[in-house]
C-alpha cells in the first residue's frame, strides 16, 4: 500500500484578461438586473471557485430591480443568486455593463443576460448536445469558455493522454492560465490512480467520530470498493441498490465497500446511509467537493468508484450495476 500525502488541487478559476489570457486584470463592471414579480430579499454576487461559489457582494431587491457596480477580476465566471444555498445563475462577466433578468424558478433556467460576448458564447455552448470538445476548442481556440468547459465538463471523461492532447489545441496565451495548470495536475492525478496502480491510502472520520483508513479496511478483505457518493447526488442514490446487492452477494466471500461521502451535512449523510440500507463502513470529511480523499483520487463527478484488491492494487474503476456483479463473480470464483 502506497501512502501518499493528500494534495488539495485548487480547482478554482482565476481571472484572465481579454488582452492576455495568462494575466489577471481588475476592471469595472456594472450589473443592472430585474427579477419576476414577487421575488424579494437579496441578490448575491458570487465568484466561481472549485465547483463552489464564494460571496463577493449582495444587494437588496427594490421594486423588482437590483444593481451591482464592482471592480472585479475580469473576464471571469461569476454567479447571481437569490439564495445562498441554491446553485446560482452562471454568468461570464467582462468589462462594461451587463443587463440581467434573474428568475430563480427552475434553477434559473429562464434567466438571461445581455452585454457579455463570453456569456453569449457560454449560453450557445450549453444549448448544444453531443459536443465534441476537440472540435469545439478548434473552433474557439482563444476562448476562455473553451478552456473552462474543457476543465469543468470534460476533464473527468478523458484519459490523461487525451487531456494533454486537448490542452495542446488551446492558443498559447491560454496555456498559461490556471485552467491549464489545473488540467495538467489533474492528468497526473488520474495517471496515479489508473487501473494497475497502487491505491493511495487515506484516512477520514467515520459516522461515530472515529478515524478509519483505507489500509485498515483492505487488511480485512480481499476486495474493497471505494465508493464516492453523497446524499444530495441523485445518480448515487439510484445506484445504491446495485451496490447493496453486490455487497449482500459477495460480502461473505471477502468483498466490502468503503463509502466516501462528499456531503456537507452530517445529518443528511447519516440519514441517507440509514434510508438506503448501506451497512458497510463509511467515512467523510464533510467538505463537499473539497473532500480530500476525492481530490486525492481525482474525483470530479459522482458516483465514482475504485475496486482495490488486498495488495492495494486498483483492479477496476467505475463498475456499476451488473458490471460490478459480473466482475466480482469472475474474480472471486477464481480464488
PDB file of C-alpha atoms in Angstrom, residues 223 250 307 315-317 319 321-333:
ATOM      1  CA  UNK A 223     -11.604  -6.633  -2.436  1.00  0.00           C
ATOM      2  CA  UNK A 250     -20.239 -11.209  -2.117  1.00  0.00           C
ATOM      3  CA  UNK A 307     -12.133  -1.565  -6.867  1.00  0.00           C
ATOM      4  CA  UNK A 315      -8.127  -3.529 -10.468  1.00  0.00           C
ATOM      5  CA  UNK A 316     -11.151  -1.691 -11.904  1.00  0.00           C
ATOM      6  CA  UNK A 317     -12.854   1.710 -11.994  1.00  0.00           C
ATOM      7  CA  UNK A 319     -18.116  -0.561 -12.164  1.00  0.00           C
ATOM      8  CA  UNK A 321     -24.969  -2.302 -11.931  1.00  0.00           C
ATOM      9  CA  UNK A 322     -24.488  -5.714 -13.493  1.00  0.00           C
ATOM     10  CA  UNK A 323     -20.913  -4.879 -14.459  1.00  0.00           C
ATOM     11  CA  UNK A 324     -19.941  -4.761 -10.781  1.00  0.00           C
ATOM     12  CA  UNK A 325     -21.688  -8.062 -10.060  1.00  0.00           C
ATOM     13  CA  UNK A 326     -20.157  -9.787 -13.082  1.00  0.00           C
ATOM     14  CA  UNK A 327     -16.629  -8.588 -12.268  1.00  0.00           C
ATOM     15  CA  UNK A 328     -16.845  -9.673  -8.642  1.00  0.00           C
ATOM     16  CA  UNK A 329     -18.254 -13.067  -9.627  1.00  0.00           C
ATOM     17  CA  UNK A 330     -15.372 -13.640 -12.023  1.00  0.00           C
ATOM     18  CA  UNK A 331     -12.543 -12.645  -9.690  1.00  0.00           C
ATOM     19  CA  UNK A 332     -13.924 -14.242  -6.541  1.00  0.00           C
ATOM     20  CA  UNK A 333     -14.793 -17.533  -8.194  1.00  0.00           C
TER      21      UNK A 333
END
